[in-house]
Amino acid sequence: MWITPEEVLLANALWVSERANPFFILQRRKGHGKGGGITGLLVGTLDVVLDSSARVAPYRILHQTGDSQLFWSIACGSSRKEITEHWEWLETNLLQTLSIFDNDDDITTFVKGKIQGIIAEENKSRQAQEDEDCGKFREAELKMRKLFGMPEEEKLVNYYSCSYWKGRVPRQGWLYLSVNHLCFYSFLLGKEVTLVVQWTDVTQLDKNATLVFPESVRVSTRDTEHYFSMFLNINDTFKLMEQLANIAMRQLLDNEGFAADRMLPKPCKTLKNVSALKRDLDARAKNERYRALFRLTQDERLDGHTDCTLWTPFAKMHVVGQMFVSNNYICFASREEDLCQLIIPLREVSIVEKADSSSVLPSPLSISTKNKMTFLFANLKDRDFLVQRISDFLQRTPDRLCGLTGQSVSHSNTKGSSSLPTAKQGLLSIYQKDQTEDLGPKATKEKMKEESWNIHFFEFGRGVCMYRTSKTRDLVLKGIPESLRGELWLLFSGAQNEMATHPSYYAELVEQAMGRCTLATEEIERDLHRSMPEHHAFQNEMGIAALRRVLTAYAYRNPGIGYCQAMNIVTSVLLLYCTEEEAFWLLVALCERMLPDYYNTRVVGALVDQGVFEELTRECLPLLYEHMQDLGVISTISLSWFLTLFLSVMPFDSAVLLVDCFFYEGIKVIFQVSLAVLHANMEQLLACTDEGEAMTILGRYLDNVVNKQTVSAPIPHLHALLTSGDEPPPEIDVFELIKTSYEKFGSLRADVIEQMRFKQRLKVIQCLEDTAKRSVVRAIMTESAFAIEELEELYVLFKAKHIMSCYWGASSTPAERHDPSLPYLEQYRIDSGQFGQLFSALSPWSCGMHTATLSARLFRLLDSNKDSLINFKEFVTGLSGMYHGDMTEKLKLLYKLHLPPEEKIKDYKYYLRMWAKEKEPKKETIKDLPRMNQEQFIELCKTLYNMFSEDPLEQELYHAIATVASLLLRIGEVGKKFTNNGSKKPELQPLPAEDVPQQEKEDSSGEGGQSLVSKALAEAQLDNPTPPANVSDEEAKDDTSISSYSVVSAGSLQCEDIADDTVLIGCGVGGAIGGNDFRRGSAPDADWSISFEQVLASLLTEPALVNYFEKKHDIKSKMAACKAQRAVERQISSSSDHELAQLST
């Protein structure tokens, strides 16, 4: 490529001149190409270690004038072909022009201007994103694609210098992290190391330091482990690896491919060696931390943050922290955890103004809200810019009057099934109206809690703009009053913000969703009466109808999750304290933010947290962990605890207090309480001898966790009634349990939990993928003759093609080809292009250039529902017929491939016939196959000819198929005569093989059908030309033998594939017939046809054909070759022979 002219002082240092003229020199890097000796090895090593551009561009062109000692590099190339094109352009377009100039300086100025003009023209066509990346980074990306054969769709994120430990020897080189691959390259003293790992294959990612390895990163796959060390900044590298592995896991989980963020703001200046993708990923990581910290929605994007102080009127002091500004919120978090946190929605902001600066209060900023609260920030570094950004966001914020800032939460009428009673308030308040019983001290305690919260609201504010401090948490731990529970759940979860910005969304959703019948609605109906049946609120139609509407609306909103068991239990509790709309938005917050991936079809999030809980148990309770692992208890108990937030295993009045803490603190509370439960029962659990005994101990303990302060009527806990023994165990106060959990395990941090979640997510998703593979193999092994190991390998290859389509483009989107609701063996699907690649790599029927046509025919046959995609079961069905079918099955498959697709008018009679046929178990026989016309028969002959072209016995097979084709043509002619005479067709028997040659001679001069098949065979021969060089005696013999039966007459079928200058063997004369005469032919006979029985019987007369189709093929070698090729899907453009040899090693 042309490069901006740069001065070169030492033109011949480490370079060899190959061509020269008075103005330009073409050079090659020492060590590149054949030879080079020790100097070449040293230069190659130096290029890799120093990341020299000469490694990716080992050719260059220099400009020199006269006796000048200065040289200018003007072009470089990765291959000799590329650099030669530039050299020839210079000789053609510039040499004569430059000879006119008298002054050397003018020549140099002209050349530099010309090259810069060419580069400017090329840059106009480049994409905007590429222009954002600096030249050094684009060079590294080009180097990655060349070294590892990656296509242009594969984007480099960043690259690092490091050591890769191969055995006990470190290899210094470069680590390239792309969106879908981890790649490493090293070249030291002639020894080359190339490594490519797909992120979707990574099972574990660790950063550790041992005696053997210094501080290093370990990348584990199912087969091996790789160690990398000697990073300049190992923490940054590891964080990026985690992000890319997370993206890959998301791709495996729900087929979401990586999409670059087009809305990312451009940097003020180009960052050195940092790609746009790297900035994108950094911004995503910051956005995720920001949203998790303040419980904001998924579409919230952080614009920036700055250090500042916030005046806290309740403490009469300035708190040091950070201000965060995004498109809809201004947030503040104190540097000291739990000291103060603030969320100000821009929809609530009325005034933003700069206050007067002073030495005591520098650069203050005042923000006032609609509910008369004022927040004072100070010590802002760039106050003017900040005010401008906030003003810009305010102008784009719609003025919504439905912000919920008052003392009570507004209730909206729910549309939908108007014939059913609608819950316009929490179900608990409806069913407690009629209770006049005075509960004495308990009611007094509840009133005191309410008063404490009212004082807190007065001091710290109420609603979304409330100051959240350690005092807020203390009040939550003491239990939220029932009258405030719904309001505070909405506030702490962030659901209130989402509900305020989506008015009437729930009502419209219910209207659209109700009445639809889906798999999710069927499951919902089945579980409705299992949701807290002991509570009187769900013993009547009002509660059941409300629960139905909320669950159905959410399943309609998020079909990816739909409905999962345990959602009904959690939602029923939400409905006790909230209106339907509020319960809906709380469910959204739970499923999509606070418990990510918990309620999808494979409960991945709960399995991940189960793994985190096991890891925490190992760290905090090591003795108990070892014993519990032996019993296998932890994995059994924890899933129900996490999925239902203890609501299904603990009395309702106690579990709801844990839900209070959960909405304020997040998942860490559930981990803390779970550890506290195990710790409280440690002695009894250590004495257990089996899993059942341990489960009973924990079940009884949780059954007796009581809330002595509740004002609600006691609700019997079904689990406790079923497991109660003779002696009632001691009661455990839920407040004491929560207090103990904070005292013993309160040091858990949210960021540590997220780190542990990442490790477990890799492990869980890969385990689920292995389980899916085993399920597919078990389901299909009875219908396929492949061995279990072969089916597993085929599944891996098939799925790899599917995943590759997610990031390297395909004719349909990943979502269209992946349906999680289908059985495992039907989930992943590939299109015809990907099927063609697998077919050419795995099929035993190699047809040369005709392979693509045969692949397309087979794909059309396997695509039973005509959606242009096939699943794994259909794929294996096609392969199994080719590898394990008998001769009849293989021929039947080939025969069907050359029949036209069936087109039927689907009226009601058609569907009635199909329904009747479904009830009749019937297996397809050879008599059910339709007859084949002459044109289809010619295509079949052509396919067979191509299949034999690479067989060792190809000449015998050629003669055999020519004999059989002649025989079948005559059979078709005889059948046509019977048909034309109106008589019934007799069953034609194949003629003896020894009679065929004589008849062939008799009919060769006039029979049009004979000419057609001969022409087809000749055409097939033209499709697979043999190399002209070094023609052996055996090949000459082949040509002679072909001419003995490739008889093509001048009156044959037209063929667009044969050029005008093609020479064909004459009919019985041996002369050549020009292509123009050949094209003036006749069409295939429309009345001619044969049946499959006739084809089969005729082929059985030739032993060579019988042996060919009865021969067994081994798919293992083809799968191994395909797997080796899959390591990198190489797309090598023009490269030198030496480069091709390097890339193939």
mmCIF file with all atom_site columns, N, CA, C and O in Angstrom, residues 13-15 28-32 39-59 136 139 143 147 161 172-174 176 185-189:
data_model
loop_
_atom_site.group_PDB
_atom_site.id
_atom_site.type_symbol
_atom_site.label_atom_id
_atom_site.label_alt_id
_atom_site.label_comp_id
_atom_site.label_asym_id
_atom_site.label_entity_id
_atom_site.label_seq_id
_atom_site.pdbx_PDB_ins_code
_atom_site.Cartn_x
_atom_site.Cartn_y
_atom_site.Cartn_z
_atom_site.occupancy
_atom_site.B_iso_or_equiv
_atom_site.pdbx_formal_charge
_atom_site.auth_seq_id
_atom_site.auth_comp_id
_atom_site.auth_asym_id
_atom_site.auth_atom_id
_atom_site.pdbx_PDB_model_num
ATOM 1   N N  . ALA A 1 13  ? 20.332 -1.020  5.594  1.00 0.00 ? 13  ALA A N  1
ATOM 2   C CA . ALA A 1 13  ? 20.423 -1.720  6.875  1.00 0.00 ? 13  ALA A CA 1
ATOM 3   C C  . ALA A 1 13  ? 19.243 -2.679  7.008  1.00 0.00 ? 13  ALA A C  1
ATOM 4   O O  . ALA A 1 13  ? 18.086 -2.255  7.004  1.00 0.00 ? 13  ALA A O  1
ATOM 5   N N  . LEU A 1 14  ? 19.526 -3.954  7.089  1.00 0.00 ? 14  LEU A N  1
ATOM 6   C CA . LEU A 1 14  ? 18.535 -5.022  7.272  1.00 0.00 ? 14  LEU A CA 1
ATOM 7   C C  . LEU A 1 14  ? 17.622 -5.196  6.062  1.00 0.00 ? 14  LEU A C  1
ATOM 8   O O  . LEU A 1 14  ? 16.621 -5.914  6.143  1.00 0.00 ? 14  LEU A O  1
ATOM 9   N N  . TRP A 1 15  ? 17.943 -4.566  4.935  1.00 0.00 ? 15  TRP A N  1
ATOM 10  C CA . TRP A 1 15  ? 17.125 -4.700  3.724  1.00 0.00 ? 15  TRP A CA 1
ATOM 11  C C  . TRP A 1 15  ? 18.024 -5.097  2.549  1.00 0.00 ? 15  TRP A C  1
ATOM 12  O O  . TRP A 1 15  ? 19.210 -4.758  2.506  1.00 0.00 ? 15  TRP A O  1
ATOM 13  N N  . ARG A 1 28  ? 13.617 -5.882  -0.223 1.00 0.00 ? 28  ARG A N  1
ATOM 14  C CA . ARG A 1 28  ? 13.009 -6.957  0.556  1.00 0.00 ? 28  ARG A CA 1
ATOM 15  C C  . ARG A 1 28  ? 13.722 -7.050  1.901  1.00 0.00 ? 28  ARG A C  1
ATOM 16  O O  . ARG A 1 28  ? 14.940 -6.886  1.989  1.00 0.00 ? 28  ARG A O  1
ATOM 17  N N  . ARG A 1 29  ? 12.956 -7.315  2.939  1.00 0.00 ? 29  ARG A N  1
ATOM 18  C CA . ARG A 1 29  ? 13.509 -7.424  4.292  1.00 0.00 ? 29  ARG A CA 1
ATOM 19  C C  . ARG A 1 29  ? 14.379 -8.673  4.401  1.00 0.00 ? 29  ARG A C  1
ATOM 20  O O  . ARG A 1 29  ? 13.999 -9.746  3.925  1.00 0.00 ? 29  ARG A O  1
ATOM 21  N N  . LYS A 1 30  ? 15.528 -8.547  5.008  1.00 0.00 ? 30  LYS A N  1
ATOM 22  C CA . LYS A 1 30  ? 16.382 -9.716  5.232  1.00 0.00 ? 30  LYS A CA 1
ATOM 23  C C  . LYS A 1 30  ? 15.657 -10.725 6.120  1.00 0.00 ? 30  LYS A C  1
ATOM 24  O O  . LYS A 1 30  ? 15.006 -10.361 7.081  1.00 0.00 ? 30  LYS A O  1
ATOM 25  N N  . GLY A 1 31  ? 15.798 -11.980 5.766  1.00 0.00 ? 31  GLY A N  1
ATOM 26  C CA . GLY A 1 31  ? 15.132 -13.025 6.541  1.00 0.00 ? 31  GLY A CA 1
ATOM 27  C C  . GLY A 1 31  ? 13.778 -13.386 5.982  1.00 0.00 ? 31  GLY A C  1
ATOM 28  O O  . GLY A 1 31  ? 13.208 -14.403 6.362  1.00 0.00 ? 31  GLY A O  1
ATOM 29  N N  . HIS A 1 32  ? 13.248 -12.564 5.057  1.00 0.00 ? 32  HIS A N  1
ATOM 30  C CA . HIS A 1 32  ? 11.962 -12.898 4.455  1.00 0.00 ? 32  HIS A CA 1
ATOM 31  C C  . HIS A 1 32  ? 12.221 -13.641 3.155  1.00 0.00 ? 32  HIS A C  1
ATOM 32  O O  . HIS A 1 32  ? 13.097 -13.263 2.376  1.00 0.00 ? 32  HIS A O  1
ATOM 33  N N  . THR A 1 39  ? 21.572 -14.250 9.798  1.00 0.00 ? 39  THR A N  1
ATOM 34  C CA . THR A 1 39  ? 21.164 -12.839 9.769  1.00 0.00 ? 39  THR A CA 1
ATOM 35  C C  . THR A 1 39  ? 19.656 -12.714 9.630  1.00 0.00 ? 39  THR A C  1
ATOM 36  O O  . THR A 1 39  ? 19.010 -11.921 10.317 1.00 0.00 ? 39  THR A O  1
ATOM 37  N N  . GLY A 1 40  ? 19.092 -13.526 8.736  1.00 0.00 ? 40  GLY A N  1
ATOM 38  C CA . GLY A 1 40  ? 17.642 -13.492 8.545  1.00 0.00 ? 40  GLY A CA 1
ATOM 39  C C  . GLY A 1 40  ? 16.893 -13.884 9.802  1.00 0.00 ? 40  GLY A C  1
ATOM 40  O O  . GLY A 1 40  ? 15.869 -13.289 10.140 1.00 0.00 ? 40  GLY A O  1
ATOM 41  N N  . LEU A 1 41  ? 17.385 -14.885 10.541 1.00 0.00 ? 41  LEU A N  1
ATOM 42  C CA . LEU A 1 41  ? 16.733 -15.302 11.780 1.00 0.00 ? 41  LEU A CA 1
ATOM 43  C C  . LEU A 1 41  ? 16.759 -14.186 12.811 1.00 0.00 ? 41  LEU A C  1
ATOM 44  O O  . LEU A 1 41  ? 15.780 -13.911 13.496 1.00 0.00 ? 41  LEU A O  1
ATOM 45  N N  . LEU A 1 42  ? 17.908 -13.523 12.924 1.00 0.00 ? 42  LEU A N  1
ATOM 46  C CA . LEU A 1 42  ? 18.036 -12.435 13.902 1.00 0.00 ? 42  LEU A CA 1
ATOM 47  C C  . LEU A 1 42  ? 17.128 -11.267 13.538 1.00 0.00 ? 42  LEU A C  1
ATOM 48  O O  . LEU A 1 42  ? 16.482 -10.667 14.400 1.00 0.00 ? 42  LEU A O  1
ATOM 49  N N  . VAL A 1 43  ? 17.060 -10.945 12.242 1.00 0.00 ? 43  VAL A N  1
ATOM 50  C CA . VAL A 1 43  ? 16.208 -9.836  11.804 1.00 0.00 ? 43  VAL A CA 1
ATOM 51  C C  . VAL A 1 43  ? 14.733 -10.171 12.052 1.00 0.00 ? 43  VAL A C  1
ATOM 52  O O  . VAL A 1 43  ? 13.955 -9.343  12.541 1.00 0.00 ? 43  VAL A O  1
ATOM 53  N N  . GLY A 1 44  ? 14.324 -11.402 11.740 1.00 0.00 ? 44  GLY A N  1
ATOM 54  C CA . GLY A 1 44  ? 12.944 -11.811 11.977 1.00 0.00 ? 44  GLY A CA 1
ATOM 55  C C  . GLY A 1 44  ? 12.585 -11.747 13.445 1.00 0.00 ? 44  GLY A C  1
ATOM 56  O O  . GLY A 1 44  ? 11.499 -11.299 13.827 1.00 0.00 ? 44  GLY A O  1
ATOM 57  N N  . THR A 1 45  ? 13.494 -12.198 14.316 1.00 0.00 ? 45  THR A N  1
ATOM 58  C CA . THR A 1 45  ? 13.258 -12.139 15.755 1.00 0.00 ? 45  THR A CA 1
ATOM 59  C C  . THR A 1 45  ? 13.130 -10.696 16.225 1.00 0.00 ? 45  THR A C  1
ATOM 60  O O  . THR A 1 45  ? 12.250 -10.342 17.009 1.00 0.00 ? 45  THR A O  1
ATOM 61  N N  . LEU A 1 46  ? 14.025 -9.837  15.713 1.00 0.00 ? 46  LEU A N  1
ATOM 62  C CA . LEU A 1 46  ? 14.000 -8.427  16.092 1.00 0.00 ? 46  LEU A CA 1
ATOM 63  C C  . LEU A 1 46  ? 12.694 -7.770  15.674 1.00 0.00 ? 46  LEU A C  1
ATOM 64  O O  . LEU A 1 46  ? 12.101 -6.979  16.425 1.00 0.00 ? 46  LEU A O  1
ATOM 65  N N  . ASP A 1 47  ? 12.200 -8.089  14.491 1.00 0.00 ? 47  ASP A N  1
ATOM 66  C CA . ASP A 1 47  ? 10.945 -7.506  14.005 1.00 0.00 ? 47  ASP A CA 1
ATOM 67  C C  . ASP A 1 47  ? 9.775  -7.878  14.903 1.00 0.00 ? 47  ASP A C  1
ATOM 68  O O  . ASP A 1 47  ? 8.903  -7.048  15.188 1.00 0.00 ? 47  ASP A O  1
ATOM 69  N N  . VAL A 1 48  ? 9.727  -9.147  15.355 1.00 0.00 ? 48  VAL A N  1
ATOM 70  C CA . VAL A 1 48  ? 8.615  -9.586  16.198 1.00 0.00 ? 48  VAL A CA 1
ATOM 71  C C  . VAL A 1 48  ? 8.692  -8.939  17.567 1.00 0.00 ? 48  VAL A C  1
ATOM 72  O O  . VAL A 1 48  ? 7.701  -8.428  18.097 1.00 0.00 ? 48  VAL A O  1
ATOM 73  N N  . VAL A 1 49  ? 9.878  -8.947  18.172 1.00 0.00 ? 49  VAL A N  1
ATOM 74  C CA . VAL A 1 49  ? 10.018 -8.406  19.522 1.00 0.00 ? 49  VAL A CA 1
ATOM 75  C C  . VAL A 1 49  ? 9.725  -6.919  19.560 1.00 0.00 ? 49  VAL A C  1
ATOM 76  O O  . VAL A 1 49  ? 9.066  -6.411  20.468 1.00 0.00 ? 49  VAL A O  1
ATOM 77  N N  . LEU A 1 50  ? 10.191 -6.185  18.540 1.00 0.00 ? 50  LEU A N  1
ATOM 78  C CA . LEU A 1 50  ? 9.995  -4.736  18.510 1.00 0.00 ? 50  LEU A CA 1
ATOM 79  C C  . LEU A 1 50  ? 8.714  -4.318  17.798 1.00 0.00 ? 50  LEU A C  1
ATOM 80  O O  . LEU A 1 50  ? 8.461  -3.130  17.647 1.00 0.00 ? 50  LEU A O  1
ATOM 81  N N  . ASP A 1 51  ? 7.913  -5.319  17.373 1.00 0.00 ? 51  ASP A N  1
ATOM 82  C CA . ASP A 1 51  ? 6.661  -5.045  16.676 1.00 0.00 ? 51  ASP A CA 1
ATOM 83  C C  . ASP A 1 51  ? 6.895  -4.175  15.448 1.00 0.00 ? 51  ASP A C  1
ATOM 84  O O  . ASP A 1 51  ? 6.176  -3.214  15.182 1.00 0.00 ? 51  ASP A O  1
ATOM 85  N N  . SER A 1 52  ? 7.923  -4.526  14.668 1.00 0.00 ? 52  SER A N  1
ATOM 86  C CA . SER A 1 52  ? 8.250  -3.753  13.479 1.00 0.00 ? 52  SER A CA 1
ATOM 87  C C  . SER A 1 52  ? 7.216  -3.994  12.393 1.00 0.00 ? 52  SER A C  1
ATOM 88  O O  . SER A 1 52  ? 6.707  -5.095  12.227 1.00 0.00 ? 52  SER A O  1
ATOM 89  N N  . SER A 1 53  ? 6.919  -2.939  11.642 1.00 0.00 ? 53  SER A N  1
ATOM 90  C CA . SER A 1 53  ? 5.960  -3.079  10.545 1.00 0.00 ? 53  SER A CA 1
ATOM 91  C C  . SER A 1 53  ? 6.518  -3.942  9.433  1.00 0.00 ? 53  SER A C  1
ATOM 92  O O  . SER A 1 53  ? 5.773  -4.428  8.578  1.00 0.00 ? 53  SER A O  1
ATOM 93  N N  . ALA A 1 54  ? 7.833  -4.181  9.448  1.00 0.00 ? 54  ALA A N  1
ATOM 94  C CA . ALA A 1 54  ? 8.444  -5.006  8.413  1.00 0.00 ? 54  ALA A CA 1
ATOM 95  C C  . ALA A 1 54  ? 7.983  -6.450  8.485  1.00 0.00 ? 54  ALA A C  1
ATOM 96  O O  . ALA A 1 54  ? 8.077  -7.195  7.522  1.00 0.00 ? 54  ALA A O  1
ATOM 97  N N  . ARG A 1 55  ? 7.463  -6.858  9.644  1.00 0.00 ? 55  ARG A N  1
ATOM 98  C CA . ARG A 1 55  ? 6.985  -8.230  9.766  1.00 0.00 ? 55  ARG A CA 1
ATOM 99  C C  . ARG A 1 55  ? 5.729  -8.457  8.933  1.00 0.00 ? 55  ARG A C  1
ATOM 100 O O  . ARG A 1 55  ? 5.531  -9.523  8.363  1.00 0.00 ? 55  ARG A O  1
ATOM 101 N N  . VAL A 1 56  ? 4.896  -7.442  8.884  1.00 0.00 ? 56  VAL A N  1
ATOM 102 C CA . VAL A 1 56  ? 3.665  -7.568  8.101  1.00 0.00 ? 56  VAL A CA 1
ATOM 103 C C  . VAL A 1 56  ? 3.852  -7.026  6.686  1.00 0.00 ? 56  VAL A C  1
ATOM 104 O O  . VAL A 1 56  ? 3.127  -7.397  5.781  1.00 0.00 ? 56  VAL A O  1
ATOM 105 N N  . ALA A 1 57  ? 4.843  -6.154  6.480  1.00 0.00 ? 57  ALA A N  1
ATOM 106 C CA . ALA A 1 57  ? 5.104  -5.588  5.152  1.00 0.00 ? 57  ALA A CA 1
ATOM 107 C C  . ALA A 1 57  ? 6.589  -5.741  4.839  1.00 0.00 ? 57  ALA A C  1
ATOM 108 O O  . ALA A 1 57  ? 7.378  -4.789  4.982  1.00 0.00 ? 57  ALA A O  1
ATOM 109 N N  . PRO A 1 58  ? 7.019  -6.921  4.403  1.00 0.00 ? 58  PRO A N  1
ATOM 110 C CA . PRO A 1 58  ? 8.458  -7.176  4.214  1.00 0.00 ? 58  PRO A CA 1
ATOM 111 C C  . PRO A 1 58  ? 9.009  -6.626  2.898  1.00 0.00 ? 58  PRO A C  1
ATOM 112 O O  . PRO A 1 58  ? 10.162 -6.875  2.575  1.00 0.00 ? 58  PRO A O  1
ATOM 113 N N  . TYR A 1 59  ? 8.201  -5.914  2.116  1.00 0.00 ? 59  TYR A N  1
ATOM 114 C CA . TYR A 1 59  ? 8.671  -5.284  0.885  1.00 0.00 ? 59  TYR A CA 1
ATOM 115 C C  . TYR A 1 59  ? 8.404  -3.790  0.970  1.00 0.00 ? 59  TYR A C  1
ATOM 116 O O  . TYR A 1 59  ? 7.413  -3.363  1.565  1.00 0.00 ? 59  TYR A O  1
ATOM 117 N N  . LYS A 1 136 ? -0.922 3.411   13.582 1.00 0.00 ? 136 LYS A N  1
ATOM 118 C CA . LYS A 1 136 ? -0.211 2.312   14.219 1.00 0.00 ? 136 LYS A CA 1
ATOM 119 C C  . LYS A 1 136 ? -1.168 1.165   14.527 1.00 0.00 ? 136 LYS A C  1
ATOM 120 O O  . LYS A 1 136 ? -0.826 -0.014  14.348 1.00 0.00 ? 136 LYS A O  1
ATOM 121 N N  . GLU A 1 139 ? -2.240 -0.669  11.380 1.00 0.00 ? 139 GLU A N  1
ATOM 122 C CA . GLU A 1 139 ? -1.141 -1.534  10.954 1.00 0.00 ? 139 GLU A CA 1
ATOM 123 C C  . GLU A 1 139 ? -1.144 -2.846  11.742 1.00 0.00 ? 139 GLU A C  1
ATOM 124 O O  . GLU A 1 139 ? -0.948 -3.927  11.177 1.00 0.00 ? 139 GLU A O  1
ATOM 125 N N  . LYS A 1 143 ? -1.726 -6.643  10.419 1.00 0.00 ? 143 LYS A N  1
ATOM 126 C CA . LYS A 1 143 ? -0.772 -7.692  10.770 1.00 0.00 ? 143 LYS A CA 1
ATOM 127 C C  . LYS A 1 143 ? -1.496 -8.914  11.332 1.00 0.00 ? 143 LYS A C  1
ATOM 128 O O  . LYS A 1 143 ? -1.176 -10.063 10.994 1.00 0.00 ? 143 LYS A O  1
ATOM 129 N N  . LEU A 1 147 ? -1.302 -12.637 9.718  1.00 0.00 ? 147 LEU A N  1
ATOM 130 C CA . LEU A 1 147 ? -0.670 -13.730 10.466 1.00 0.00 ? 147 LEU A CA 1
ATOM 131 C C  . LEU A 1 147 ? -1.631 -14.881 10.726 1.00 0.00 ? 147 LEU A C  1
ATOM 132 O O  . LEU A 1 147 ? -1.239 -16.052 10.689 1.00 0.00 ? 147 LEU A O  1
ATOM 133 N N  . SER A 1 161 ? 2.316  -6.745  24.138 1.00 0.00 ? 161 SER A N  1
ATOM 134 C CA . SER A 1 161 ? 3.551  -7.520  24.159 1.00 0.00 ? 161 SER A CA 1
ATOM 135 C C  . SER A 1 161 ? 3.561  -8.377  25.420 1.00 0.00 ? 161 SER A C  1
ATOM 136 O O  . SER A 1 161 ? 3.269  -7.900  26.515 1.00 0.00 ? 161 SER A O  1
ATOM 137 N N  . GLN A 1 172 ? 8.587  -14.871 23.760 1.00 0.00 ? 172 GLN A N  1
ATOM 138 C CA . GLN A 1 172 ? 8.212  -13.467 23.694 1.00 0.00 ? 172 GLN A CA 1
ATOM 139 C C  . GLN A 1 172 ? 7.557  -13.174 22.357 1.00 0.00 ? 172 GLN A C  1
ATOM 140 O O  . GLN A 1 172 ? 8.040  -13.583 21.305 1.00 0.00 ? 172 GLN A O  1
ATOM 141 N N  . GLY A 1 173 ? 6.427  -12.501 22.402 1.00 0.00 ? 173 GLY A N  1
ATOM 142 C CA . GLY A 1 173 ? 5.722  -12.172 21.166 1.00 0.00 ? 173 GLY A CA 1
ATOM 143 C C  . GLY A 1 173 ? 4.603  -11.189 21.429 1.00 0.00 ? 173 GLY A C  1
ATOM 144 O O  . GLY A 1 173 ? 4.668  -10.394 22.375 1.00 0.00 ? 173 GLY A O  1
ATOM 145 N N  . TRP A 1 174 ? 3.555  -11.275 20.599 1.00 0.00 ? 174 TRP A N  1
ATOM 146 C CA . TRP A 1 174 ? 2.454  -10.307 20.678 1.00 0.00 ? 174 TRP A CA 1
ATOM 147 C C  . TRP A 1 174 ? 1.126  -11.034 20.801 1.00 0.00 ? 174 TRP A C  1
ATOM 148 O O  . TRP A 1 174 ? 0.844  -11.975 20.070 1.00 0.00 ? 174 TRP A O  1
ATOM 149 N N  . TYR A 1 176 ? -2.845 -10.721 20.465 1.00 0.00 ? 176 TYR A N  1
ATOM 150 C CA . TYR A 1 176 ? -3.860 -9.940  19.774 1.00 0.00 ? 176 TYR A CA 1
ATOM 151 C C  . TYR A 1 176 ? -5.234 -10.357 20.311 1.00 0.00 ? 176 TYR A C  1
ATOM 152 O O  . TYR A 1 176 ? -5.602 -11.536 20.230 1.00 0.00 ? 176 TYR A O  1
ATOM 153 N N  . TYR A 1 185 ? 1.379  -14.583 18.540 1.00 0.00 ? 185 TYR A N  1
ATOM 154 C CA . TYR A 1 185 ? 2.388  -14.877 17.523 1.00 0.00 ? 185 TYR A CA 1
ATOM 155 C C  . TYR A 1 185 ? 3.777  -14.555 18.056 1.00 0.00 ? 185 TYR A C  1
ATOM 156 O O  . TYR A 1 185 ? 3.998  -13.518 18.694 1.00 0.00 ? 185 TYR A O  1
ATOM 157 N N  . SER A 1 186 ? 4.692  -15.493 17.797 1.00 0.00 ? 186 SER A N  1
ATOM 158 C CA . SER A 1 186 ? 6.086  -15.284 18.193 1.00 0.00 ? 186 SER A CA 1
ATOM 159 C C  . SER A 1 186 ? 6.991  -15.879 17.136 1.00 0.00 ? 186 SER A C  1
ATOM 160 O O  . SER A 1 186 ? 6.688  -16.937 16.567 1.00 0.00 ? 186 SER A O  1
ATOM 161 N N  . PHE A 1 187 ? 8.102  -15.200 16.864 1.00 0.00 ? 187 PHE A N  1
ATOM 162 C CA . PHE A 1 187 ? 9.117  -15.718 15.949 1.00 0.00 ? 187 PHE A CA 1
ATOM 163 C C  . PHE A 1 187 ? 10.477 -15.421 16.565 1.00 0.00 ? 187 PHE A C  1
ATOM 164 O O  . PHE A 1 187 ? 10.904 -14.272 16.632 1.00 0.00 ? 187 PHE A O  1
ATOM 165 N N  . LEU A 1 188 ? 11.102 -16.455 17.076 1.00 0.00 ? 188 LEU A N  1
ATOM 166 C CA . LEU A 1 188 ? 12.403 -16.289 17.736 1.00 0.00 ? 188 LEU A CA 1
ATOM 167 C C  . LEU A 1 188 ? 13.394 -17.264 17.137 1.00 0.00 ? 188 LEU A C  1
ATOM 168 O O  . LEU A 1 188 ? 13.228 -18.487 17.237 1.00 0.00 ? 188 LEU A O  1
ATOM 169 N N  . LEU A 1 189 ? 14.410 -16.727 16.468 1.00 0.00 ? 189 LEU A N  1
ATOM 170 C CA . LEU A 1 189 ? 15.513 -17.514 15.920 1.00 0.00 ? 189 LEU A CA 1
ATOM 171 C C  . LEU A 1 189 ? 15.007 -18.685 15.076 1.00 0.00 ? 189 LEU A C  1
ATOM 172 O O  . LEU A 1 189 ? 15.431 -19.827 15.226 1.00 0.00 ? 189 LEU A O  1
#
